[in-house]
Short mmCIF file of C-alpha atoms and ligand atoms in Angstrom, two decimals:
data_model
loop_
_atom_site.label_atom_id
_atom_site.label_comp_id
_atom_site.label_asym_id
_atom_site.label_seq_id
_atom_site.Cartn_x
_atom_site.Cartn_y
_atom_site.Cartn_z
CA MET A 1 17.99 24.35 -68.80
CA THR A 2 19.32 21.17 -67.22
CA ARG A 3 21.56 22.93 -64.73
CA PRO A 4 19.20 23.11 -61.75
CA ARG A 5 18.22 19.50 -62.25
CA GLU A 6 21.85 18.42 -62.38
CA ALA A 7 22.59 20.45 -59.28
CA ALA A 8 19.67 18.83 -57.48
CA ARG A 9 20.89 15.40 -58.52
CA PHE A 10 24.34 16.21 -57.21
CA VAL A 11 22.97 17.41 -53.89
CA LEU A 12 20.87 14.24 -53.53
CA ALA A 13 23.85 12.04 -54.36
CA ALA A 14 26.02 13.92 -51.86
CA ALA A 15 23.32 13.62 -49.17
CA GLY A 16 22.99 9.89 -49.84
CA PHE A 17 26.74 9.50 -49.60
CA LEU A 18 26.86 11.36 -46.29
CA LEU A 19 23.97 9.35 -44.83
CA ALA A 20 25.58 6.07 -45.90
CA GLY A 21 28.81 7.30 -44.36
CA CYS A 22 27.07 8.05 -41.05
CA ASP A 23 25.63 4.56 -40.92
CA GLN A 24 29.06 3.04 -41.36
CA GLU A 25 30.27 4.92 -38.30
CA VAL A 26 28.17 2.76 -36.00
CA PRO A 27 30.27 -0.32 -35.31
CA ALA A 28 28.68 -3.69 -36.07
CA PRO A 29 27.96 -4.70 -32.43
CA LEU A 30 25.95 -1.51 -31.93
CA ARG A 31 23.87 -1.66 -35.11
CA VAL A 32 20.19 -2.37 -34.55
CA ALA A 33 18.77 -5.01 -36.89
CA SER A 34 16.03 -3.41 -39.02
CA GLY A 35 16.35 -0.16 -37.05
CA ASP A 36 16.47 3.03 -39.09
CA PRO A 37 18.27 6.00 -37.45
CA GLY A 38 16.45 8.55 -39.62
CA ARG A 39 13.02 7.25 -38.65
CA GLY A 40 14.27 6.93 -35.07
CA HIS A 41 15.28 10.58 -35.02
CA ARG A 42 11.82 11.66 -36.15
CA LEU A 43 10.21 9.33 -33.62
CA VAL A 44 12.34 10.48 -30.69
CA SER A 45 11.64 14.09 -31.69
CA ALA A 46 7.89 13.44 -31.76
CA SER A 47 7.60 11.18 -28.68
CA GLY A 48 8.28 13.70 -25.94
CA CYS A 49 11.55 12.07 -24.86
CA GLY A 50 13.01 15.57 -24.76
CA ALA A 51 10.68 16.45 -21.88
CA CYS A 52 13.01 14.43 -19.68
CA HIS A 53 16.30 14.00 -21.56
CA VAL A 54 19.07 16.00 -23.18
CA ILE A 55 19.30 14.42 -26.65
CA PRO A 56 21.78 15.81 -29.18
CA GLY A 57 20.19 16.57 -32.54
CA VAL A 58 16.65 16.66 -31.14
CA ARG A 59 15.17 20.13 -31.02
CA GLY A 60 14.06 21.18 -27.56
CA ALA A 61 15.45 18.05 -25.87
CA SER A 62 17.25 19.86 -23.08
CA SER A 63 15.64 18.57 -19.89
CA TRP A 64 17.55 17.07 -16.97
CA VAL A 65 14.69 15.09 -15.40
CA GLY A 66 16.36 11.88 -16.61
CA PRO A 67 19.98 11.20 -17.53
CA PRO A 68 21.37 12.95 -20.64
CA LEU A 69 21.55 10.68 -23.69
CA THR A 70 24.64 12.42 -25.06
CA GLU A 71 27.22 10.09 -26.65
CA TRP A 72 24.85 7.23 -25.96
CA ALA A 73 26.91 4.76 -28.03
CA ARG A 74 29.71 5.07 -25.47
CA ARG A 75 27.52 4.24 -22.47
CA GLY A 76 28.28 0.98 -20.67
CA TYR A 77 24.87 0.26 -19.17
CA VAL A 78 21.21 0.95 -19.78
CA ALA A 79 19.74 2.48 -16.61
CA GLY A 80 22.54 0.84 -14.62
CA HIS A 81 20.96 -2.57 -15.16
CA LEU A 82 21.74 -4.02 -18.58
CA PRO A 83 24.88 -3.89 -20.74
CA ASN A 84 24.26 -1.31 -23.46
CA THR A 85 23.64 -3.64 -26.40
CA PRO A 86 21.09 -2.93 -29.14
CA ASP A 87 18.68 -5.61 -27.89
CA ASN A 88 18.87 -4.41 -24.29
CA LEU A 89 18.29 -0.81 -25.35
CA VAL A 90 15.27 -1.85 -27.41
CA ALA A 91 13.92 -3.82 -24.42
CA TRP A 92 14.36 -0.75 -22.20
CA LEU A 93 12.65 1.55 -24.67
CA ARG A 94 9.72 -0.84 -25.00
CA ASP A 95 9.15 -1.33 -21.28
CA PRO A 96 11.43 0.43 -18.79
CA GLN A 97 9.25 -0.61 -15.86
CA ALA A 98 9.82 -4.31 -16.64
CA ILE A 99 13.58 -3.80 -16.30
CA SER A 100 13.64 -1.31 -13.46
CA PRO A 101 10.33 -1.45 -11.56
CA GLY A 102 9.48 1.88 -10.05
CA SER A 103 11.85 3.79 -12.36
CA ALA A 104 10.85 7.36 -13.01
CA MET A 105 10.85 6.62 -16.75
CA PRO A 106 7.28 5.82 -17.74
CA SER A 107 6.33 3.13 -20.24
CA THR A 108 6.75 4.69 -23.65
CA GLY A 109 4.16 2.70 -25.59
CA LEU A 110 6.62 2.27 -28.46
CA THR A 111 6.10 -0.77 -30.68
CA GLU A 112 9.00 -3.16 -31.28
CA ALA A 113 9.66 -1.58 -34.70
CA GLU A 114 9.53 1.95 -33.25
CA ALA A 115 11.83 1.01 -30.37
CA ARG A 116 14.30 -0.45 -32.90
CA ASP A 117 14.30 2.79 -34.86
CA ALA A 118 14.68 4.92 -31.72
CA ALA A 119 17.53 2.70 -30.49
CA ALA A 120 19.22 2.94 -33.89
CA TYR A 121 19.18 6.74 -33.58
CA LEU A 122 20.46 6.81 -30.00
CA LEU A 123 23.31 4.46 -30.93
CA THR A 124 24.55 6.88 -33.58
CA LEU A 125 25.22 9.44 -30.81
CA GLY A 126 28.93 9.45 -30.05
CA ALA A 127 29.54 6.38 -32.24
CA ARG A 128 32.22 8.26 -34.14
CA ARG A 129 34.20 8.73 -30.94
CA LEU A 130 34.07 5.14 -29.78
CA PRO A 131 37.28 3.53 -28.69
CA ALA A 132 38.25 0.26 -30.36
CA VAL A 133 36.03 -1.70 -27.98
CA PRO A 134 32.53 -0.27 -27.89
CA ALA A 135 30.49 0.34 -24.78
CA GLY A 136 28.32 -2.54 -23.71
CA MET A 137 31.04 -5.13 -24.08
CA PRO A 138 31.81 -7.40 -21.11
CA LEU A 139 33.37 -5.58 -18.17
CA GLY A 140 34.87 -8.59 -16.34
CA PRO A 141 38.48 -8.36 -15.16
CA ASP A 142 39.62 -10.81 -17.86
CA SER A 143 37.65 -9.24 -20.69
CA GLU A 144 39.04 -6.96 -23.32
CA GLY A 145 36.27 -4.50 -22.57
CA PRO A 146 36.59 -1.06 -21.02
CA ARG A 147 37.93 -1.02 -17.45
CA PRO A 148 36.45 1.00 -14.62
CA GLU A 149 38.31 4.16 -13.76
CA PRO A 150 41.12 3.31 -11.31
CA ARG A 151 39.63 5.55 -8.63
CA LEU A 152 36.42 3.51 -8.75
CA ARG A 153 38.14 0.19 -8.15
CA PRO A 154 37.65 -1.35 -4.72
CA ARG A 155 40.76 -1.19 -2.56
CA ALA A 156 42.72 -4.42 -2.33
C1 HEC B 1 8.86 11.47 -17.71
C2 HEC B 1 10.26 11.53 -18.01
C3 HEC B 1 10.82 10.62 -19.12
C4 HEC B 1 10.39 10.48 -20.42
C5 HEC B 1 9.20 11.13 -21.10
C6 HEC B 1 11.34 9.60 -21.05
N1 HEC B 1 12.31 9.22 -20.16
FE1 HEC B 1 13.91 8.04 -20.57
N2 HEC B 1 14.42 8.10 -18.59
C7 HEC B 1 13.82 8.85 -17.63
C8 HEC B 1 14.46 8.61 -16.34
C9 HEC B 1 14.09 9.24 -15.01
C10 HEC B 1 15.47 7.65 -16.59
C11 HEC B 1 16.41 6.99 -15.57
C12 HEC B 1 15.74 5.69 -15.25
C13 HEC B 1 16.51 4.71 -14.41
O1 HEC B 1 17.75 4.75 -14.37
O2 HEC B 1 15.81 3.88 -13.79
C14 HEC B 1 15.43 7.37 -18.03
C15 HEC B 1 16.29 6.52 -18.68
C16 HEC B 1 16.41 6.42 -20.06
C17 HEC B 1 17.46 5.72 -20.73
C18 HEC B 1 18.65 5.05 -20.04
C19 HEC B 1 19.56 6.20 -19.58
C20 HEC B 1 20.81 5.79 -18.85
O3 HEC B 1 21.62 6.70 -18.54
O4 HEC B 1 21.03 4.61 -18.57
C21 HEC B 1 17.23 5.85 -22.08
C22 HEC B 1 18.10 5.32 -23.20
C23 HEC B 1 16.00 6.59 -22.23
N3 HEC B 1 15.55 6.93 -20.97
C24 HEC B 1 15.43 6.95 -23.43
C25 HEC B 1 14.19 7.58 -23.55
C26 HEC B 1 13.50 7.75 -24.81
C27 HEC B 1 14.04 7.37 -26.19
C28 HEC B 1 12.31 8.36 -24.51
C29 HEC B 1 11.19 8.71 -25.45
C30 HEC B 1 10.60 7.61 -26.17
C31 HEC B 1 12.29 8.58 -23.07
N4 HEC B 1 13.44 8.08 -22.53
C32 HEC B 1 11.27 9.22 -22.38
C33 HEC B 1 12.77 9.71 -17.81
C34 HEC B 1 12.01 9.82 -18.97
#
């Protein structure tokens, strides 16, 4: 009776293929060095982030105390302060108060490695729907990065 074992092997191979495929969807500038999205997902689920945030894929994370983290990979800025790059997101997750003193987001107590994993998970959200130039790229008038909406531009 090798059938069940073969089936199990097939399922594992298919799951591995799908996971590898997911990873590839995060464009290089948004990949977090040594961050693991799977570990990050478990960490974010266990760290109470959902008490304040809507976070796709995280059970019970449906609170609107803080901004929703939906399609996070497409976001231009972290807390309106820092361009949304992996390093800036990790810095925010480690110590939000250092970046935005008085912010309603408390210090998380995450270690560097944990913050890297959490950031890696958040940056998978919406990564599939990124335009050619990912969020977090320079926004200057001469850059190739995303432009502000026309209605938000100051009048000449
Ligand atoms: C007590 C509520 C609370 C908890 C718990 C909390 N946050 Fe936040 N978070 C906030 C608030 C409020 C902001 C907006 C802060 C600001 O803009 O200064 C924020 C901002 C953020 C941002 C930037 C959002 C944006 O739109 O720029 C990220 C990313 C984030 N939080 C992730 C997390 C993660 C991951 C956790 C769990 C480890 C977590 N937060 C736990 C309240 C919380």
